[in-house]
mmCIF file of C-alpha atoms and ligand atoms in Angstrom:
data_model
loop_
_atom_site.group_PDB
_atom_site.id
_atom_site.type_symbol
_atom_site.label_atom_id
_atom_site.label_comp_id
_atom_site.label_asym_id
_atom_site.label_seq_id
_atom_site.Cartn_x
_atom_site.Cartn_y
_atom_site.Cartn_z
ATOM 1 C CA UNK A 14 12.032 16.486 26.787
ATOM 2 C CA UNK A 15 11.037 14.449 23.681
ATOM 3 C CA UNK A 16 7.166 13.033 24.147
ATOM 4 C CA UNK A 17 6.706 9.679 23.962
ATOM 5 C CA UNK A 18 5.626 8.276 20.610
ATOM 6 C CA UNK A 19 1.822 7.767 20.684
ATOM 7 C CA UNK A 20 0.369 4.332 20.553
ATOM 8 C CA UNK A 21 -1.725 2.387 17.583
ATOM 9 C CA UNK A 22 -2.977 0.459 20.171
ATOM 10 C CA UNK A 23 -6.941 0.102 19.441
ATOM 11 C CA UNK A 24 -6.234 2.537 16.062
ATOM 12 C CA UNK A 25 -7.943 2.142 12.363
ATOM 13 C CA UNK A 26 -5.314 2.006 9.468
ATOM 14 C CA UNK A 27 -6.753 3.817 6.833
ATOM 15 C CA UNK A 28 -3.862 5.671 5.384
ATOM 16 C CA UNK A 29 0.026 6.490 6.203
ATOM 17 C CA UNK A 30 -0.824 9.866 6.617
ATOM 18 C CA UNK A 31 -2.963 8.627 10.180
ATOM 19 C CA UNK A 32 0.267 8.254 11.931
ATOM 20 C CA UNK A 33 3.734 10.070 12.074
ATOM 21 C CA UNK A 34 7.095 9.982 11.770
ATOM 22 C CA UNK A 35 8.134 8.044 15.209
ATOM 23 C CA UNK A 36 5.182 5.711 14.379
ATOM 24 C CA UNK A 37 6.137 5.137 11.085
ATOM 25 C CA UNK A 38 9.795 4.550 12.292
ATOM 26 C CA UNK A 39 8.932 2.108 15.006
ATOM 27 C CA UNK A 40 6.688 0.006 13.035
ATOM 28 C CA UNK A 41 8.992 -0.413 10.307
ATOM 29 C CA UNK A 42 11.639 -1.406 12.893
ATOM 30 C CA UNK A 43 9.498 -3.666 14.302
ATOM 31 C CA UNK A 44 8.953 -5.010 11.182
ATOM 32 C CA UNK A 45 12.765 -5.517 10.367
ATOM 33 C CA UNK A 46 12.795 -7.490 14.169
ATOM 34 C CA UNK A 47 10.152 -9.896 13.143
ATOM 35 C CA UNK A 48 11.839 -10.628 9.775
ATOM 36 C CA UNK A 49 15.193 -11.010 11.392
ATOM 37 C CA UNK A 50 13.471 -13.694 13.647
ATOM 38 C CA UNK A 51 14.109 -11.598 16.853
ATOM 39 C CA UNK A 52 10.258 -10.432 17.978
ATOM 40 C CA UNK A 53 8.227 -13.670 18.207
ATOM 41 C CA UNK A 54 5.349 -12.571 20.572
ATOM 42 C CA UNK A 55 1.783 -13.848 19.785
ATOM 43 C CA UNK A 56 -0.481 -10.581 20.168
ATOM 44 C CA UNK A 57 -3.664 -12.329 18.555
ATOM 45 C CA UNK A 58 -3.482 -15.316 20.655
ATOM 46 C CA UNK A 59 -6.973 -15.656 21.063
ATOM 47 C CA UNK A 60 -8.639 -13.026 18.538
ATOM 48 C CA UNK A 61 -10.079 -13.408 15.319
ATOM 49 C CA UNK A 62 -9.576 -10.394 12.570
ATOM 50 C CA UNK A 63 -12.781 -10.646 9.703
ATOM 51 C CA UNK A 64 -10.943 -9.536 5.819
ATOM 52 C CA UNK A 65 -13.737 -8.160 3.699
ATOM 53 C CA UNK A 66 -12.436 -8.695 -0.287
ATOM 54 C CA UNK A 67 -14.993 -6.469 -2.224
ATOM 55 C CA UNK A 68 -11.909 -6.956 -5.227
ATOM 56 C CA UNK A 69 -9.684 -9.811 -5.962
ATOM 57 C CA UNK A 70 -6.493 -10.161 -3.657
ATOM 58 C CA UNK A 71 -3.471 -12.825 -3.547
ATOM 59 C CA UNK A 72 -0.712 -10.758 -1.878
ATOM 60 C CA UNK A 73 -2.857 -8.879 0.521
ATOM 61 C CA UNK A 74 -5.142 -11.753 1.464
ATOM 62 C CA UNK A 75 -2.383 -14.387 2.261
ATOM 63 C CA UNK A 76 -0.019 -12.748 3.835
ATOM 64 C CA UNK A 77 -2.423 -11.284 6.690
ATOM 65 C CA UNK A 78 -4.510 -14.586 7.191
ATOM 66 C CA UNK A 79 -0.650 -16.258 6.960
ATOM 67 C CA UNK A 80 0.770 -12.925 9.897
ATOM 68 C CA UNK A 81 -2.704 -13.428 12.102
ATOM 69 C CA UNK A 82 -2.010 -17.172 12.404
ATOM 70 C CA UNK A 83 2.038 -16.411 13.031
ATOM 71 C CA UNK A 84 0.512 -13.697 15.740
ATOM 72 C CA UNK A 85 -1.466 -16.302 17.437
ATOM 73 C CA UNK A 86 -5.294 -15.371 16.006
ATOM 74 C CA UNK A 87 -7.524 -16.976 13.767
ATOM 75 C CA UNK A 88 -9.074 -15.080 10.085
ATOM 76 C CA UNK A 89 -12.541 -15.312 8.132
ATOM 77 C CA UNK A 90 -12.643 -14.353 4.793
ATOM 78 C CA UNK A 91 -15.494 -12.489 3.196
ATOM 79 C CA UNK A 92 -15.388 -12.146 -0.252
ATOM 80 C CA UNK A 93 -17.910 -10.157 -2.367
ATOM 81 C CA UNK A 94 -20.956 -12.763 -2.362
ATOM 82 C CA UNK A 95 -20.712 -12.886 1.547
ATOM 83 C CA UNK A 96 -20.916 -9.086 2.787
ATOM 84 C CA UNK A 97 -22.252 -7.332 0.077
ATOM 85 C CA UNK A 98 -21.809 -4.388 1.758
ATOM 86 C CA UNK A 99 -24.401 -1.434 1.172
ATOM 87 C CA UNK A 100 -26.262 -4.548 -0.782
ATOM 88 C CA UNK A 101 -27.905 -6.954 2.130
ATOM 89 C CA UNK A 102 -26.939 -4.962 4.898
ATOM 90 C CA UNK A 103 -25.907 -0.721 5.066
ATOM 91 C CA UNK A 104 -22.006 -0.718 6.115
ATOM 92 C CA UNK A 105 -23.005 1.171 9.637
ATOM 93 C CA UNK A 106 -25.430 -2.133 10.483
ATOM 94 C CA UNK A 107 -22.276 -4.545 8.679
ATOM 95 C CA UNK A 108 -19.760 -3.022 11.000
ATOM 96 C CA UNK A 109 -21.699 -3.021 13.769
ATOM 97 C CA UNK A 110 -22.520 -6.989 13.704
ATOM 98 C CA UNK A 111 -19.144 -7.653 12.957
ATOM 99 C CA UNK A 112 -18.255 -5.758 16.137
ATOM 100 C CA UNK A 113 -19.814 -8.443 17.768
ATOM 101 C CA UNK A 114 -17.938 -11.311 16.509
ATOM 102 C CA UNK A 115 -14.006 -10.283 16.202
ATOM 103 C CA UNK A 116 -11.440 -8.268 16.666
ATOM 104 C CA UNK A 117 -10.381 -6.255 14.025
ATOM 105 C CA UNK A 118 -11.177 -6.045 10.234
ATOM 106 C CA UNK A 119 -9.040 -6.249 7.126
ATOM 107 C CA UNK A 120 -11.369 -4.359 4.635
ATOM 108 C CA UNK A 121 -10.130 -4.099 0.756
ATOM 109 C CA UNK A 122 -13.530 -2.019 -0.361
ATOM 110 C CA UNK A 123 -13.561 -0.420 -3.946
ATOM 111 C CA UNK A 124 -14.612 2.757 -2.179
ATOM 112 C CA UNK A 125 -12.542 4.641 0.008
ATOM 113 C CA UNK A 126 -15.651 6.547 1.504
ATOM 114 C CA UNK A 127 -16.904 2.920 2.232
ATOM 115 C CA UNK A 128 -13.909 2.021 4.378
ATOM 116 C CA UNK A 129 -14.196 5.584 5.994
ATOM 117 C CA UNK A 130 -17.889 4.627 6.828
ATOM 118 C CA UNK A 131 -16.744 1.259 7.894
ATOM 119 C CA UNK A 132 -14.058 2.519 9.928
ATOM 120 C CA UNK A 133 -16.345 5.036 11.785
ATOM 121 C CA UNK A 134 -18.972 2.668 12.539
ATOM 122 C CA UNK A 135 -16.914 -0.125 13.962
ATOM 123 C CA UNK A 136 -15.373 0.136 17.569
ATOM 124 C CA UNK A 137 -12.371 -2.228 16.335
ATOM 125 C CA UNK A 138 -9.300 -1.699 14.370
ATOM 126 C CA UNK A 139 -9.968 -1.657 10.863
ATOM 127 C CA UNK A 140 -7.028 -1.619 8.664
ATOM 128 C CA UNK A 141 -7.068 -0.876 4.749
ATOM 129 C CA UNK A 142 -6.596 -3.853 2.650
ATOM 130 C CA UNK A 143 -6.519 -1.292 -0.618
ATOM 131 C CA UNK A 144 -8.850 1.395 -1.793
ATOM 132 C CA UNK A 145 -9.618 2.864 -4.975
ATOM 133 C CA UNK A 146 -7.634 5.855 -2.880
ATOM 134 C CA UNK A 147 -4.127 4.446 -1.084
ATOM 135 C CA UNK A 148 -3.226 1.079 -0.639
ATOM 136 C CA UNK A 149 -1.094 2.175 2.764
ATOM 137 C CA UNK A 150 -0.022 -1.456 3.392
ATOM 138 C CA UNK A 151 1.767 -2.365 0.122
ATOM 139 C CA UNK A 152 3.889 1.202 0.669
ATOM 140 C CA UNK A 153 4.714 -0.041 4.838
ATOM 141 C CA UNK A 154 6.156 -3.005 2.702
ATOM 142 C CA UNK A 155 7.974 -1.065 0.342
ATOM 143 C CA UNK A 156 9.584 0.906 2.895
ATOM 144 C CA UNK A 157 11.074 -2.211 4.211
ATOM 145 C CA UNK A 158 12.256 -3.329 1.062
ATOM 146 C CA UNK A 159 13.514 0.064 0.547
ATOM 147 C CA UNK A 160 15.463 0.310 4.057
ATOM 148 C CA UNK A 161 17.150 -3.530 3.501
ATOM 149 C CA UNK A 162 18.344 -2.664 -0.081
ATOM 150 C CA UNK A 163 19.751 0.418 0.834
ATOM 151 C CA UNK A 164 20.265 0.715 4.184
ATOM 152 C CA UNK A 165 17.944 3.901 5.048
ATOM 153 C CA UNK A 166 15.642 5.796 3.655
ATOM 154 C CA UNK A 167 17.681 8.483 4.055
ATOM 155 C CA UNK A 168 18.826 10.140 0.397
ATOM 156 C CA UNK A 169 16.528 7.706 -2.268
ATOM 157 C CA UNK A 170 14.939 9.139 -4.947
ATOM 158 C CA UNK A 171 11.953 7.181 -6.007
ATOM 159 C CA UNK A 172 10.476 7.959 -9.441
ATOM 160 C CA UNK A 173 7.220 6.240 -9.724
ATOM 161 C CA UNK A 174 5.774 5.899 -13.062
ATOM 162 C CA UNK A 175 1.811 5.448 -13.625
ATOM 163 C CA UNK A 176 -1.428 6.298 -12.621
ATOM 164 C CA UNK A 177 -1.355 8.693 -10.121
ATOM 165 C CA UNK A 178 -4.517 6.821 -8.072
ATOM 166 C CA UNK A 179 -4.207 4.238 -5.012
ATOM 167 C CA UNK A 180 -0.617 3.485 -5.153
ATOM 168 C CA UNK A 181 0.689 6.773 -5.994
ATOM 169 C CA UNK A 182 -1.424 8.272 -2.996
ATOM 170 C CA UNK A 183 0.397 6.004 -0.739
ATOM 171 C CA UNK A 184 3.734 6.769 -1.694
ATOM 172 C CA UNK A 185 3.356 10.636 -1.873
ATOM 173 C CA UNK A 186 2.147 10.538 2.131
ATOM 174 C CA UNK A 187 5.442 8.043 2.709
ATOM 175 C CA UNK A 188 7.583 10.257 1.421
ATOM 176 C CA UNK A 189 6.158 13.420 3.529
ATOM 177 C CA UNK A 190 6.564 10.620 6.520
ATOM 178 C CA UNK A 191 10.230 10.341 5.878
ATOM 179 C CA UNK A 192 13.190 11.584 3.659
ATOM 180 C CA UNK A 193 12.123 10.040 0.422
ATOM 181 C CA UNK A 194 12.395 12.559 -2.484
ATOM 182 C CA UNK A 195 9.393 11.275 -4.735
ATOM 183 C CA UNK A 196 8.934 12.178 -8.462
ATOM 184 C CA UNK A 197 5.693 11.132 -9.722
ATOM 185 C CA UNK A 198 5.303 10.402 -13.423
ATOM 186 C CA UNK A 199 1.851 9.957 -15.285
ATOM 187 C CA UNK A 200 -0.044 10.737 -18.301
ATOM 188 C CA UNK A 201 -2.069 14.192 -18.548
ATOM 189 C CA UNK A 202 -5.586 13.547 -16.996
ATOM 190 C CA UNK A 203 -4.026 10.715 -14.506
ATOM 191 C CA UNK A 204 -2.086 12.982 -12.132
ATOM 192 C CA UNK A 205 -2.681 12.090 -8.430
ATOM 193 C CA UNK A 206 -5.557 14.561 -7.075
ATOM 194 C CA UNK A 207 -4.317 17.597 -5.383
ATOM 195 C CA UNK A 208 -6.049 17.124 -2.146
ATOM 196 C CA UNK A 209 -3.582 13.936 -2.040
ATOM 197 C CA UNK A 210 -0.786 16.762 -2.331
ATOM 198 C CA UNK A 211 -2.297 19.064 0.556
ATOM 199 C CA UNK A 212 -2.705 16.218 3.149
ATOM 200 C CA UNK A 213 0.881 15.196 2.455
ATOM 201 C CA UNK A 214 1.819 19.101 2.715
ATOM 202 C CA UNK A 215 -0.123 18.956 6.309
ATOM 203 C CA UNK A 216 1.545 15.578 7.707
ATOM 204 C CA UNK A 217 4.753 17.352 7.280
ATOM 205 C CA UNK A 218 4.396 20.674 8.440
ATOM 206 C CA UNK A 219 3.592 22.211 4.965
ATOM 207 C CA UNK A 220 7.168 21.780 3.658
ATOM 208 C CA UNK A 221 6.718 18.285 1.998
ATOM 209 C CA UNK A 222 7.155 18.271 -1.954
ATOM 210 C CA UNK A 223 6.466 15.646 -4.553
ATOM 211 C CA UNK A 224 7.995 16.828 -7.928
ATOM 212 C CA UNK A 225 4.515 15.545 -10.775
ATOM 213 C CA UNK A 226 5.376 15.732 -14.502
ATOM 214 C CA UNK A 227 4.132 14.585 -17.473
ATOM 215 C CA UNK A 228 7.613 13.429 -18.616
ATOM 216 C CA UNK A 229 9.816 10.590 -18.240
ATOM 217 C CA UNK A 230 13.117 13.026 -17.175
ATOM 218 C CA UNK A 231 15.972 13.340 -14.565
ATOM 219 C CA UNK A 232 16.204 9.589 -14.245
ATOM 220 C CA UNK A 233 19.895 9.577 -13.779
ATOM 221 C CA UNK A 234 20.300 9.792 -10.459
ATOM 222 C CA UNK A 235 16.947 7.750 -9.064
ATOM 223 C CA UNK A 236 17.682 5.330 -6.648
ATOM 224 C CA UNK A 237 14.407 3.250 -7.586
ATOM 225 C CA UNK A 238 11.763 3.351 -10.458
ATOM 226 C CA UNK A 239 8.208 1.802 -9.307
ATOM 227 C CA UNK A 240 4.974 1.381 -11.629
ATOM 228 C CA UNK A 241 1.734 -0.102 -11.171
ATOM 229 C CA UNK A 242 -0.714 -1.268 -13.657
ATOM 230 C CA UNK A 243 -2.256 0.953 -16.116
ATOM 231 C CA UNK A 244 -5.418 -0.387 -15.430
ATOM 232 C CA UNK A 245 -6.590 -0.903 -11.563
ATOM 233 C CA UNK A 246 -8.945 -3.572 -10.484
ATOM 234 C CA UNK A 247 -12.532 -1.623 -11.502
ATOM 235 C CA UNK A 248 -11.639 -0.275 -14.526
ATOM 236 C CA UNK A 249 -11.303 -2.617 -16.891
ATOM 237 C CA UNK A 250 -14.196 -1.036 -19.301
ATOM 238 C CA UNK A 251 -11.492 1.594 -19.735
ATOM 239 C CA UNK A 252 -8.515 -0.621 -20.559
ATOM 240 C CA UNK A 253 -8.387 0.264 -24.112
ATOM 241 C CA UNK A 254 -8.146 4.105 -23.393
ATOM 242 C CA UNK A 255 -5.708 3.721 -21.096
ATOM 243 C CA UNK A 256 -3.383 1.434 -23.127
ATOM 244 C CA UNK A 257 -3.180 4.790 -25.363
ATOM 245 C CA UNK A 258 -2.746 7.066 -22.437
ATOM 246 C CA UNK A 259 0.212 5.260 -21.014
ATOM 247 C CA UNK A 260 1.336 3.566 -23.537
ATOM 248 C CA UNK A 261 4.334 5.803 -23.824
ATOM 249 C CA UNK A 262 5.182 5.199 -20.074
ATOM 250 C CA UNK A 263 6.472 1.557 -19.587
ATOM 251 C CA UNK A 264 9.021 0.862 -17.793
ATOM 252 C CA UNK A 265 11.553 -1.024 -20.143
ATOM 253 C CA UNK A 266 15.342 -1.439 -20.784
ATOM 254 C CA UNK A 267 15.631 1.747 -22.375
ATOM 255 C CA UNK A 268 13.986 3.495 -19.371
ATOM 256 C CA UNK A 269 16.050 1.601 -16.380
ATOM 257 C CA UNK A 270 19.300 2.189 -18.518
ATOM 258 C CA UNK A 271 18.916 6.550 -18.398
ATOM 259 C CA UNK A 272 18.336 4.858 -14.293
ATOM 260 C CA UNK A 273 21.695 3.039 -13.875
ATOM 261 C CA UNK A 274 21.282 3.249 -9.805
ATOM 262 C CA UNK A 275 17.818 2.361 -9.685
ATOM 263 C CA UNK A 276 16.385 -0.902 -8.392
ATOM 264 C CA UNK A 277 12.909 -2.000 -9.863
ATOM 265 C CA UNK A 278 9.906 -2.245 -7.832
ATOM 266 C CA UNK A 279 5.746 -2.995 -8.686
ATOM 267 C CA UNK A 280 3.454 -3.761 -5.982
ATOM 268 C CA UNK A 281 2.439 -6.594 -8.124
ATOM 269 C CA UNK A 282 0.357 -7.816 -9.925
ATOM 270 C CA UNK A 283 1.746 -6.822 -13.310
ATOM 271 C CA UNK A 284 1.145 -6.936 -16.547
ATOM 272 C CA UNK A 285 3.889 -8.035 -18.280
ATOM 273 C CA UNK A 286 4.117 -6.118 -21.395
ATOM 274 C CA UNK A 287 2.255 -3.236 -20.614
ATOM 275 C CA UNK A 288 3.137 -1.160 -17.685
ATOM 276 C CA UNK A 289 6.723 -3.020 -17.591
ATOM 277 C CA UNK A 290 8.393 -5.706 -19.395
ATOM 278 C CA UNK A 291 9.387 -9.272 -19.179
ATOM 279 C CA UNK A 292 13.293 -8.187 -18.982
ATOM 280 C CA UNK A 293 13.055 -5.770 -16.410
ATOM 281 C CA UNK A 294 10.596 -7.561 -14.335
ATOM 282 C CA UNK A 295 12.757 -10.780 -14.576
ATOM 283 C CA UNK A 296 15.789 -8.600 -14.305
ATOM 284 C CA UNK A 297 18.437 -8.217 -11.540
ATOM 285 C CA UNK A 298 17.552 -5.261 -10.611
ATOM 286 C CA UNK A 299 14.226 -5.732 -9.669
ATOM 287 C CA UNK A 300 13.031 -6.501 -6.428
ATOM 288 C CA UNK A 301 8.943 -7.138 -6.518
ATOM 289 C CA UNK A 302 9.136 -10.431 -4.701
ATOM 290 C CA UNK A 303 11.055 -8.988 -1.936
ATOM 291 C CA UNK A 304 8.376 -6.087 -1.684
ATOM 292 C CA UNK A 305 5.503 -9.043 -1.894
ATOM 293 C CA UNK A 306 7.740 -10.784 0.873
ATOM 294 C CA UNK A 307 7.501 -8.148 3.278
ATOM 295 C CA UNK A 308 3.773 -7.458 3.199
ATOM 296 C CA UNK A 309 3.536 -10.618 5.583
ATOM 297 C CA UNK A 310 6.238 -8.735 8.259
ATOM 298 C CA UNK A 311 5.154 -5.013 7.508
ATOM 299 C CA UNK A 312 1.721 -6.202 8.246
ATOM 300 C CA UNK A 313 2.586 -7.937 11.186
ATOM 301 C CA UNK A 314 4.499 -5.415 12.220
ATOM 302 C CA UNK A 315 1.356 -3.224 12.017
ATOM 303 C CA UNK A 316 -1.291 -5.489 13.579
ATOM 304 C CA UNK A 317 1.183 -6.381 16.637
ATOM 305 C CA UNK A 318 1.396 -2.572 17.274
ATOM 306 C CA UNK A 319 -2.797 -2.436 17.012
ATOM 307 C CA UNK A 320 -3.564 -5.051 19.112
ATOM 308 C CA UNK A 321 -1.065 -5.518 21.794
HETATM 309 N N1 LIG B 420 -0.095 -5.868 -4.103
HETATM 310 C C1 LIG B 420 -1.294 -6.370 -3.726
HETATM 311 O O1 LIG B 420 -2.021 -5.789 -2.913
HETATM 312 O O2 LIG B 420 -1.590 -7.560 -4.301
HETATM 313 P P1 LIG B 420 -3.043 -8.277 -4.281
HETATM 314 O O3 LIG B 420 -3.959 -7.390 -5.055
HETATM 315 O O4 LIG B 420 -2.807 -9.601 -4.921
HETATM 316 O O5 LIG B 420 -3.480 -8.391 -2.848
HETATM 317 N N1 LIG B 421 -3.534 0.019 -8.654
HETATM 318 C C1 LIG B 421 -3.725 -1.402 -8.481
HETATM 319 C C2 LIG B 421 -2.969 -1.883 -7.294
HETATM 320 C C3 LIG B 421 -3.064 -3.381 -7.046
HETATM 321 C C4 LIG B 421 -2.289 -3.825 -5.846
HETATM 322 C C5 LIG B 421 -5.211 -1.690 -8.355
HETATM 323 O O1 LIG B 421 -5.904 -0.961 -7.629
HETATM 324 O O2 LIG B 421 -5.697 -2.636 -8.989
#
């Protein structure tokens, strides 16, 4: 007899890797439903959900206060002069107080350790707005974009080319969570870390593989190419350095034509003329609106299954 697939209900979010493949698979058809116009229940009808911005957000920050309203709930906003987590307040005495007031917290903390902490302390949901670690909810949104484009997830090969921190993290435990085939592409000294590797080898039973080079190769038959910026919100004081690091790893015309199959994703924001250019940004194959689309019904989809 197959076991019933486990519920979020009352769950953190802190990284794909927390849930499994059923979960995975019923969230992101939950997500299609909403999208498609055919779910329409209001789960947060009478909640409130506290986002904590430590970092600047558009993407992330809309499109959950804009999904908590469509659920039925109500938002407040912290930004970095509010909180000041670890500053005014330790995170354990934070979380707590906040327990008080809402629901469920949208944290985007520049330490993943933080949001651990956070997570740990609080007796609500706290989901993970983006970490210096993963940034699971762009991915859930990727997927989506992924499955409409092509149908399934079934068969694509998804180079990613960049730094091998938050967003690479997220798509390496994705790919153990379904049948991706992942290529990851960065610089020497920016691979991902390898205990990012082992948890995606646990999740899937110790048979998951991510193929990591240091060279742009065996593009021909990718189904998509994805990049993020070369420098992540934090580092800026090393922008310089890693202009030369990378600088032989944007994505241009001459890299999407040795991809002719391959759509064009970026979790956004770029920067146009570094990590990718104007023409393949702007181009026809690229699809980084959709992907910023569906963080407001892959998010949704999420909070619907941790709060109902
Ligand atoms: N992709 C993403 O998370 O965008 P923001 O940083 O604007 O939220
Ligand atoms: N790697 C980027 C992702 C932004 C969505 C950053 O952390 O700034």
């Amino acid at each position: 007899m197959i076991a019933p697939v486990v519920s979020l209900k009352g769950r953190d979010f802190i990284d794909l890797a927390d849930l499994d493949r059923r979960q995975l698979r019923q969230l992101l058809d939950l997500a299609h439903e909403i999208k498609a116009g055919k779910w329409s229940k209001r789960p947060l009808q009478g909640r409130h959900i506290a986002m904590l911005f430590q970092k600047p957000s558009h993407r992330t920050r809309v499109s959950f206060e804009v999904g908590i309203a469509r659920l039925g709930g109500s938002t407040t906003t912290l930004t970095e002069n509010d909180v000041q987590l670890g500053v005014r307040e330790t995170i354990s005495d934070a979380a707590k107080v906040l327990d008080r007031y809402v629901d469920g917290v949208v944290a985007r903390l520049r330490s993943h350790d933080d949001l651990v902490a956070l997570a740990r302390a609080s007796e609500k949901p706290v989901i993970n707005g983006l970490t210096d670690r993963s940034h699971p909810c762009q991915v859930l949104a990727d997927l989506l974009t992924l499955e409409e484009v092509a149908g399934s997830l079934a068969g694509q090969r998804v180079v990613y080319i960049g730094d091998g921190n938050n967003m690479a993290t997220s798509l390496i435990e994705a790919s153990a969570l379904t049948d991706i085939t992942l290529t990851v592409v960065s610089p020497a000294g920016y691979e991902p870390p390898s205990a990012v590797i082992e948890r995606a080898r646990s999740i899937d039973s110790g048979t998951h593989t991510v193929t990591l080079t240091n060279e742009i190769t065996n593009l021909d038959n990718a189904t998509a190419i994805y990049t993020d910026v070369w420098t992540s919100m934090g580092q800026e004081r090393d922008q310089e350095s890693r202009r030369r690091a990378f600088m032989h790893y944007q994505v241009n015309q001459a890299v999407m034509d040795r991809a002719p199959g391959a759509i064009f994703m970026h979790c956004l924001p770029a920067h146009r003329g570094e990590e990718v250019t104007d023409e393949v940004i702007d181009g026809s194959r690229s699809v980084v609106f959709q992907q910023a689309e569906n963080r407001l019904y892959a998010q949704m989809a999420l909070m619907a299954q941790l709060f109902s």
